[in-house]
PDB file of C-alpha atoms in Angstrom:
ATOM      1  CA  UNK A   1     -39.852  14.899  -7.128  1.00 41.00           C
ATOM      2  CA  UNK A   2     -40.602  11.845  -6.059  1.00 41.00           C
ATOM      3  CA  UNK A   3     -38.969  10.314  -9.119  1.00 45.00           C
ATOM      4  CA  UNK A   4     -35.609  12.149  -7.971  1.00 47.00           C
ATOM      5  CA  UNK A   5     -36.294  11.127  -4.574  1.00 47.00           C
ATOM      6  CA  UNK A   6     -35.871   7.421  -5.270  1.00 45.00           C
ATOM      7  CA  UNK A   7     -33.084   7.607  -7.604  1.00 51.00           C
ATOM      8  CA  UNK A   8     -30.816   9.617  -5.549  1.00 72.00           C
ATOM      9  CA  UNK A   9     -29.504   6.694  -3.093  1.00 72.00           C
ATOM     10  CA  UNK A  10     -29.044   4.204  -6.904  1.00 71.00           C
ATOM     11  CA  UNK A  11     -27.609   7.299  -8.125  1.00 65.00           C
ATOM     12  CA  UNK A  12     -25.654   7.897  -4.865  1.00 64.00           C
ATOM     13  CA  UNK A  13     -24.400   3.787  -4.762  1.00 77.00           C
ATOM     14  CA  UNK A  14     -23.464   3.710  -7.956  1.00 78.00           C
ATOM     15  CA  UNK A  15     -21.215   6.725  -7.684  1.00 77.00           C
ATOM     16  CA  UNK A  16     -19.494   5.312  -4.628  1.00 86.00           C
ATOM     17  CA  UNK A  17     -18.984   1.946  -6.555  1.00 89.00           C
ATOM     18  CA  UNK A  18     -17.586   3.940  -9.424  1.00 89.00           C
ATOM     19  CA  UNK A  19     -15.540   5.775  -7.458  1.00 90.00           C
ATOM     20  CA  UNK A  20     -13.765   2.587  -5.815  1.00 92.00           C
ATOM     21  CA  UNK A  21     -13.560   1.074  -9.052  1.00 92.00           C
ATOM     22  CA  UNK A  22     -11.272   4.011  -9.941  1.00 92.00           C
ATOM     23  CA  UNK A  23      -9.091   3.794  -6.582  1.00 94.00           C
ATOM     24  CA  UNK A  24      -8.446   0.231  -7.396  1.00 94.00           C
ATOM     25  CA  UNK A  25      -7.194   0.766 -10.630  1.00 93.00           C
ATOM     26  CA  UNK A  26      -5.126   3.574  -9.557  1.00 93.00           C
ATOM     27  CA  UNK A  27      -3.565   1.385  -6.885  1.00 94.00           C
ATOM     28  CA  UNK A  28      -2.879  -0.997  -9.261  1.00 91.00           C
ATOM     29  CA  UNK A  29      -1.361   1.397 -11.288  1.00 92.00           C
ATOM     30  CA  UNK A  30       0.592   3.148  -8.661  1.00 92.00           C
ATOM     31  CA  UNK A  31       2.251  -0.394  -7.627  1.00 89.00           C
ATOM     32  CA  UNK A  32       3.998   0.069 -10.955  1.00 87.00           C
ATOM     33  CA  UNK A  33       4.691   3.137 -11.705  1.00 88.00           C
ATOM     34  CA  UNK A  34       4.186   5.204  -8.525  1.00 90.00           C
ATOM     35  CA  UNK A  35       2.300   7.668  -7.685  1.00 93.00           C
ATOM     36  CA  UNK A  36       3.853  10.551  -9.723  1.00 90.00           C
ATOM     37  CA  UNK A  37       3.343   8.700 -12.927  1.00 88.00           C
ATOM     38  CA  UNK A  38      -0.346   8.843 -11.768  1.00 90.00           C
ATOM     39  CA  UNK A  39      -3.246  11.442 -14.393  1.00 88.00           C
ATOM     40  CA  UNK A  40      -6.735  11.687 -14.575  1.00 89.00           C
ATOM     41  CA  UNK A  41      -6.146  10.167 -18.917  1.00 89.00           C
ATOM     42  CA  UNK A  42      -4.177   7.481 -17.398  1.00 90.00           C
ATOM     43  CA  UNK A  43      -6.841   6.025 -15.147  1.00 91.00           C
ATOM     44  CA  UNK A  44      -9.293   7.169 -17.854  1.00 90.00           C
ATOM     45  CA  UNK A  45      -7.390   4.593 -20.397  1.00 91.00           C
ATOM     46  CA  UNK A  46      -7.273   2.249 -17.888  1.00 90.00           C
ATOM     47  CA  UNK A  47     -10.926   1.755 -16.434  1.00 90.00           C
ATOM     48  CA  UNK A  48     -11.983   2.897 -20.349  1.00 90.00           C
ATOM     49  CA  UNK A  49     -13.996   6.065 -18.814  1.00 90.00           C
ATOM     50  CA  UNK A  50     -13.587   9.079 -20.073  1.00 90.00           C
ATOM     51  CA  UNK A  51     -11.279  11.696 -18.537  1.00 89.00           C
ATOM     52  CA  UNK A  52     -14.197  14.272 -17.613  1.00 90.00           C
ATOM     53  CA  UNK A  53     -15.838  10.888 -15.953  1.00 87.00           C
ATOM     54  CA  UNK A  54     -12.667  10.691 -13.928  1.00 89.00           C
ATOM     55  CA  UNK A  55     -12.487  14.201 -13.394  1.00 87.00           C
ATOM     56  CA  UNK A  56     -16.479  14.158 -11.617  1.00 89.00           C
ATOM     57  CA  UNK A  57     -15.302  12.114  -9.134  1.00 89.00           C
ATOM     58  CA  UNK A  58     -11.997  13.639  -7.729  1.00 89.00           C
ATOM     59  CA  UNK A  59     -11.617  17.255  -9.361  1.00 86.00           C
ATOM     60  CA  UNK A  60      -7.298  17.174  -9.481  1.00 90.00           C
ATOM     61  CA  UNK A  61      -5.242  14.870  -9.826  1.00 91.00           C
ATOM     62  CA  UNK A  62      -3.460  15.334  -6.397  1.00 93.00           C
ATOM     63  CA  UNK A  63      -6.867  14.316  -4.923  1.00 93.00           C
ATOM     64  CA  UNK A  64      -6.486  11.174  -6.982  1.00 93.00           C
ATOM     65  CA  UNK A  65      -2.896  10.391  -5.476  1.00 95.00           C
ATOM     66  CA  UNK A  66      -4.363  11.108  -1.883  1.00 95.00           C
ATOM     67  CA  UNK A  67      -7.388   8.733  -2.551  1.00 94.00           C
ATOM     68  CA  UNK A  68      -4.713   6.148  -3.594  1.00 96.00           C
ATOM     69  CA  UNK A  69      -2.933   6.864  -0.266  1.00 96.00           C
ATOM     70  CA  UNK A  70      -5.453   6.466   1.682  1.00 96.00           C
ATOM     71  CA  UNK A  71      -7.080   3.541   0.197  1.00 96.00           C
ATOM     72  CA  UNK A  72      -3.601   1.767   0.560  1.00 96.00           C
ATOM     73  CA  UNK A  73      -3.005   2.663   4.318  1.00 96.00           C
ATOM     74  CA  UNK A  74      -6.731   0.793   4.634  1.00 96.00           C
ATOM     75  CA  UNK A  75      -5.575  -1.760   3.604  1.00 95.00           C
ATOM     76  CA  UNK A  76      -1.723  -1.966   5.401  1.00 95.00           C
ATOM     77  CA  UNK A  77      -4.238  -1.820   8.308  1.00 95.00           C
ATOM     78  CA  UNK A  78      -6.500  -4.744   7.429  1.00 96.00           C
ATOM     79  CA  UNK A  79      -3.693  -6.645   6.952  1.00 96.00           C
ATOM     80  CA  UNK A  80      -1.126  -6.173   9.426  1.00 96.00           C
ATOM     81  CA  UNK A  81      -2.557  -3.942  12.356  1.00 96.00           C
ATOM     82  CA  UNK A  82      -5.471  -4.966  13.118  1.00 96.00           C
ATOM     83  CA  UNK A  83      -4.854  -8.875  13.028  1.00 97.00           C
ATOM     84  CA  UNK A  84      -2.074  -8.626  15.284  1.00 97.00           C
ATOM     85  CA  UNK A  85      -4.552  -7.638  17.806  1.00 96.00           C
ATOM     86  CA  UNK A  86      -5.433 -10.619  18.546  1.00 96.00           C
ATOM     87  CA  UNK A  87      -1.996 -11.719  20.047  1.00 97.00           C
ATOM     88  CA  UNK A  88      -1.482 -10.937  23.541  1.00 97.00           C
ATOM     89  CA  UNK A  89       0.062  -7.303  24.090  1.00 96.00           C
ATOM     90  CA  UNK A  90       3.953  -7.695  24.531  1.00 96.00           C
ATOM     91  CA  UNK A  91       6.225  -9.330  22.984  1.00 97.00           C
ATOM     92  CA  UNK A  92       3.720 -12.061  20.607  1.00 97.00           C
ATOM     93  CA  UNK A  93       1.750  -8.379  19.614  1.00 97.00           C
ATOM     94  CA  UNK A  94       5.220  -7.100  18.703  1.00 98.00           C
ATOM     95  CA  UNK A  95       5.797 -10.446  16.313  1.00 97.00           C
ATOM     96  CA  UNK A  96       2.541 -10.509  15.373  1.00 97.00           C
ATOM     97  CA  UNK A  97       3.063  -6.981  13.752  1.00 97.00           C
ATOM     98  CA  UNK A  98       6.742  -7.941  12.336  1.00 97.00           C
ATOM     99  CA  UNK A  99       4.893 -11.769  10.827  1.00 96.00           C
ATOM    100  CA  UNK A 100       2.381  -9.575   9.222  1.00 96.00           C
ATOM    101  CA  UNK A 101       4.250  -7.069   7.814  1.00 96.00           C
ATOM    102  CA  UNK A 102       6.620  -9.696   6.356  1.00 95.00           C
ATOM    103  CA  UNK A 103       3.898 -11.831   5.022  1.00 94.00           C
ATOM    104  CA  UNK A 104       2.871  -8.222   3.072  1.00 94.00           C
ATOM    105  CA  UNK A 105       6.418  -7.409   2.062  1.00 93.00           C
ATOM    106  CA  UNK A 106       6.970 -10.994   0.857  1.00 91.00           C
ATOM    107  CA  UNK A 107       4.277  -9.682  -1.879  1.00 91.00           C
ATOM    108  CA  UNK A 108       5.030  -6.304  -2.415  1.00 91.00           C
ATOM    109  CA  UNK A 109       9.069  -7.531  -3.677  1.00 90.00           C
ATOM    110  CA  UNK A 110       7.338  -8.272  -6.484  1.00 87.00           C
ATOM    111  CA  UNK A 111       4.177  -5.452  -7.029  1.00 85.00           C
ATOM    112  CA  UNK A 112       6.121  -2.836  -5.430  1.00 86.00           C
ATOM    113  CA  UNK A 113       5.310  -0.307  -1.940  1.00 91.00           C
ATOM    114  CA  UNK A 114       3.675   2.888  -2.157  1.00 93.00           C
ATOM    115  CA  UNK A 115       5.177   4.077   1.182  1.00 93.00           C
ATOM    116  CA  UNK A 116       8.911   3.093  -0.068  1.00 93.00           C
ATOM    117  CA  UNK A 117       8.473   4.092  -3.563  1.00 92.00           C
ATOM    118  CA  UNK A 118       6.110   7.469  -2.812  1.00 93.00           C
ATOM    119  CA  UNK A 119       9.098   8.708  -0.319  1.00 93.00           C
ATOM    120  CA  UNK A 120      11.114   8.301  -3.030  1.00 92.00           C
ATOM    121  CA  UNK A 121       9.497  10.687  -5.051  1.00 94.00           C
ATOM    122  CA  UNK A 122       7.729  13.208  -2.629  1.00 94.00           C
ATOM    123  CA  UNK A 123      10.380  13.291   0.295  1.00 92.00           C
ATOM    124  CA  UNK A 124      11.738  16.984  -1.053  1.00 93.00           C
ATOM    125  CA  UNK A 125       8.445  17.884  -2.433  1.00 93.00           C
ATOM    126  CA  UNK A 126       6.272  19.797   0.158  1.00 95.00           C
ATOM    127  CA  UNK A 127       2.535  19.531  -0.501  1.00 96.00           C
ATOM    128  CA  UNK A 128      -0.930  17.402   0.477  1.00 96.00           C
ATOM    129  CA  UNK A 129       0.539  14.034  -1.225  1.00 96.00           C
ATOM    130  CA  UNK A 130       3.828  14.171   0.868  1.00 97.00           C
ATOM    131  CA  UNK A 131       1.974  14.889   3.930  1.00 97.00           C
ATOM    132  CA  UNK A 132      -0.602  12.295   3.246  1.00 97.00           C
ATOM    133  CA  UNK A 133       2.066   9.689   2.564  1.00 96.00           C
ATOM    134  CA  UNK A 134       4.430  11.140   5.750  1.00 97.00           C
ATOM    135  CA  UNK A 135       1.148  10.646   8.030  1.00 97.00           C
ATOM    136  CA  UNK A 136       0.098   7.419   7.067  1.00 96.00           C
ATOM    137  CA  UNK A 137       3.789   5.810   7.986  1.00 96.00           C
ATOM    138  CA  UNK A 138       4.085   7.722  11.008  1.00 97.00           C
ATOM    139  CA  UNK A 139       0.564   6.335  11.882  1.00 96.00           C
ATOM    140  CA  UNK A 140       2.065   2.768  11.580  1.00 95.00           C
ATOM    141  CA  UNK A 141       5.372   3.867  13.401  1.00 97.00           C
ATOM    142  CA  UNK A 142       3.534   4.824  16.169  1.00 97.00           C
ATOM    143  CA  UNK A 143       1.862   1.821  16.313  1.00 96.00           C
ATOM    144  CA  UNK A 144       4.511   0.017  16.098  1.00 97.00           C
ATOM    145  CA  UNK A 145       6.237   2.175  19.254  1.00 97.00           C
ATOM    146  CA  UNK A 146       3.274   1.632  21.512  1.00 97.00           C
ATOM    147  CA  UNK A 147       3.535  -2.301  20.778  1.00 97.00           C
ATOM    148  CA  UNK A 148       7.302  -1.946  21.787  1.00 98.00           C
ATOM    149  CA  UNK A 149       6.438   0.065  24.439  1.00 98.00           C
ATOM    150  CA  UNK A 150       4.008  -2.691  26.466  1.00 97.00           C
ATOM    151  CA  UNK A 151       6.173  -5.299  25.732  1.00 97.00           C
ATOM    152  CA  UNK A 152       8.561  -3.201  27.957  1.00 97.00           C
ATOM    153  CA  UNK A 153       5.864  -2.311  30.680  1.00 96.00           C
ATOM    154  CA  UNK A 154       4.894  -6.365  30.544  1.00 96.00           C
ATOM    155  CA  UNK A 155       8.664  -7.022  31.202  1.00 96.00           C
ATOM    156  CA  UNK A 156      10.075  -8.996  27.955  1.00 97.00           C
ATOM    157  CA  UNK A 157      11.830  -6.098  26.338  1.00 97.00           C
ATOM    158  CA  UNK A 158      14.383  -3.664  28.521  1.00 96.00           C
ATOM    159  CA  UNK A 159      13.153  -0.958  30.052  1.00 96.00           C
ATOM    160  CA  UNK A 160      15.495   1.151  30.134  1.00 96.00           C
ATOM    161  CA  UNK A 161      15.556   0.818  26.118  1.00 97.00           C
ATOM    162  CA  UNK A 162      14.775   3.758  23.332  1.00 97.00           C
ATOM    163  CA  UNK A 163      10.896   2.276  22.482  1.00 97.00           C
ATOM    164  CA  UNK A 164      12.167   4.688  19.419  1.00 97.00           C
ATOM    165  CA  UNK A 165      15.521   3.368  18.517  1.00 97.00           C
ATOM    166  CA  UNK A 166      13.828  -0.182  18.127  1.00 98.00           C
ATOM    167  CA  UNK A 167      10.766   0.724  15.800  1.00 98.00           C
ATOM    168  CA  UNK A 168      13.246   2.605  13.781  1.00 97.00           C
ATOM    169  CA  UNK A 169      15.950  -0.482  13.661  1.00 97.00           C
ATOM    170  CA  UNK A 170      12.731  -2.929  12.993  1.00 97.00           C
ATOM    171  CA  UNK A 171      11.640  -0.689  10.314  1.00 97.00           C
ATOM    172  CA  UNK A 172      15.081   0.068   9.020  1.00 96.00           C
ATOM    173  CA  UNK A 173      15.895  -3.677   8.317  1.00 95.00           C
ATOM    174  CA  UNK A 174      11.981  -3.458   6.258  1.00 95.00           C
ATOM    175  CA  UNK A 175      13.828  -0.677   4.074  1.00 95.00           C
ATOM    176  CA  UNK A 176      16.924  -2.935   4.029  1.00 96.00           C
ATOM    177  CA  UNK A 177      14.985  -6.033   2.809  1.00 95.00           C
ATOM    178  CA  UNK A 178      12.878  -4.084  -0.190  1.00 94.00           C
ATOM    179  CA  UNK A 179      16.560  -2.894  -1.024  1.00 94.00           C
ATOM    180  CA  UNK A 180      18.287  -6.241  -1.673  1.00 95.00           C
ATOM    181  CA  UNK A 181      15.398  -8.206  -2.803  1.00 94.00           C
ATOM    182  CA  UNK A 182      13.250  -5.730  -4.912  1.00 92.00           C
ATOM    183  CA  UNK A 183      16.539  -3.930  -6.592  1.00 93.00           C
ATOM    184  CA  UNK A 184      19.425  -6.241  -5.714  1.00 94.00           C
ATOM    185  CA  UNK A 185      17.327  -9.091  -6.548  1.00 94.00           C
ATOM    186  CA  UNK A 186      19.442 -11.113  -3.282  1.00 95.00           C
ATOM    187  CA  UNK A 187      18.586 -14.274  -2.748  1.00 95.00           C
ATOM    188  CA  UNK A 188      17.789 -15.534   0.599  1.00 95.00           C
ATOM    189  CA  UNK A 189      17.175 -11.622   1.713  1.00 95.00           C
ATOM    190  CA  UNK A 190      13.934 -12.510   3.341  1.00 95.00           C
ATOM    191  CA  UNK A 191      15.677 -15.182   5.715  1.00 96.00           C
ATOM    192  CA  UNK A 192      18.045 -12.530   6.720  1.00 97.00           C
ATOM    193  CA  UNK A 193      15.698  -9.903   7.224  1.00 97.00           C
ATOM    194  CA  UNK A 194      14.156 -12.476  10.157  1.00 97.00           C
ATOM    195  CA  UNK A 195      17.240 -13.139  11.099  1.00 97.00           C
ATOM    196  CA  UNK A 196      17.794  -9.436  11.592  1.00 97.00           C
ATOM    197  CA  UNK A 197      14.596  -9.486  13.727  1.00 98.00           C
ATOM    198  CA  UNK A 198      15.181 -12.131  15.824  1.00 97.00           C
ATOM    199  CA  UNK A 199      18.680 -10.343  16.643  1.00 97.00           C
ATOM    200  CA  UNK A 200      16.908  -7.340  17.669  1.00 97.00           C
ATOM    201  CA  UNK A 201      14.377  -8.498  20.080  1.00 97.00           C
ATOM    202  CA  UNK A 202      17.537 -10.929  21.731  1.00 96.00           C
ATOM    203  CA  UNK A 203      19.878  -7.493  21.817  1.00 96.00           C
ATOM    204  CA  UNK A 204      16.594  -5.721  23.467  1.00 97.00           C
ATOM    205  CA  UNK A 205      15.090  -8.296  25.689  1.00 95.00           C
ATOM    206  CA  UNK A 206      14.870  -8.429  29.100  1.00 84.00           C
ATOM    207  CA  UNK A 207      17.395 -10.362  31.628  1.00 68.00           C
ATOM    208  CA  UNK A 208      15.059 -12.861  33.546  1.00 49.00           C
ATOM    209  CA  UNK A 209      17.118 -13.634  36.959  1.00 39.00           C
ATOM    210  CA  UNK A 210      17.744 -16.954  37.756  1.00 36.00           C
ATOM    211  CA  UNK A 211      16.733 -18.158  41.118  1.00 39.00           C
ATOM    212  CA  UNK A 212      19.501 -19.077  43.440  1.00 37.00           C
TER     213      UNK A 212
END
């Protein structure tokens, strides 16, 4: 017993490390071929495990995809949320979020997006993966919003504005850019997608009066 005892937290660790070893390389995988081209012998060719070693630590391969999911929305959040918390709230929180997210789209042109690329392949199939994908973007979205939303109550966007209408222009002109760089292969589609940015706070930005 007390043999057990003591191995039980190694055993436990080195589950959890094998575990994340797997998500990675599923990630990896799913960059390239999304996540419907995601199976248990895939990842088991991949991390050289065997597919009933796989199989131990998720059970289906849907809870595979959702581990991916979630493992990738971590991430989106290290990245681009939670750094842009350190601009003040308003209109630098609002670029902050917009710089970040570019900065992460400027990679994934080349390695591909889970959120873009799942939709893609989930958006008429109902089911745990589609709502796992569907919650993690409108988790960002309504991020996003509230961002928009105290640059208006700090006075630098309009107020009488759709906080709505902008996060879905700002993240409209994202799905524009993968477009024309990732498929159309456009140069210069980066610049324009800042461009396109910089347009949208000027359309949406308050009117300072002048003094007399």
């Amino acid at each position: 017993m007390v043999t057990s005892s003591a191995s039980s937290p190694r055993a436990m660790q080195k589950g959890q490390q094998t575990k994340a070893t797997i998500i990675e390389a599923a990630l990896g995988l799913a960059t390239q071929i999304g996540l419907e081209g995601l199976s248990i012998g895939a990842i088991a060719e991949v991390t050289q495990m065997s597919k009933s070693g796989v199989f131990a630590h998720f059970g289906s391969r849907e809870e595979l995809q959702i581990s991916v999911i979630r493992e990738y929305f971590s991430r989106f959040e290290q990245e681009i949320f939670y750094p842009s918390l350190q601009a003040d709230r308003g209109l630098p929180r609002v670029r902050a979020l917009f710089s970040n997210w570019m900065k992460r789209v400027a990679v994934e042109i080349q390695s591909g997006c889970i959120f873009i690329s799942g939709a893609a392949e989930f958006d008429d199939r109902p089911g745990p993966v589609r709502d796992a994908l569907a919650s993690s973007v409108q988790t960002w979205m309504q991020a996003l919003h509230r961002a928009i939303e105290q640059a208006q109550e700090c006075g630098q966007l309009r107020v009488d504005a759709d906080p709505q209408q902008i996060a879905f222009e700002i993240h409209g002109l994202i799905l524009a850019l993968h477009y024309g760089a990732r498929f159309l292969k456009n140069p210069g589609s980066l610049e324009r997608a800042n461009t396109a940015f910089a347009n949208i706070l000027v359309r949406y930005g308050a009117q300072v009066s002048q003094p007399a």
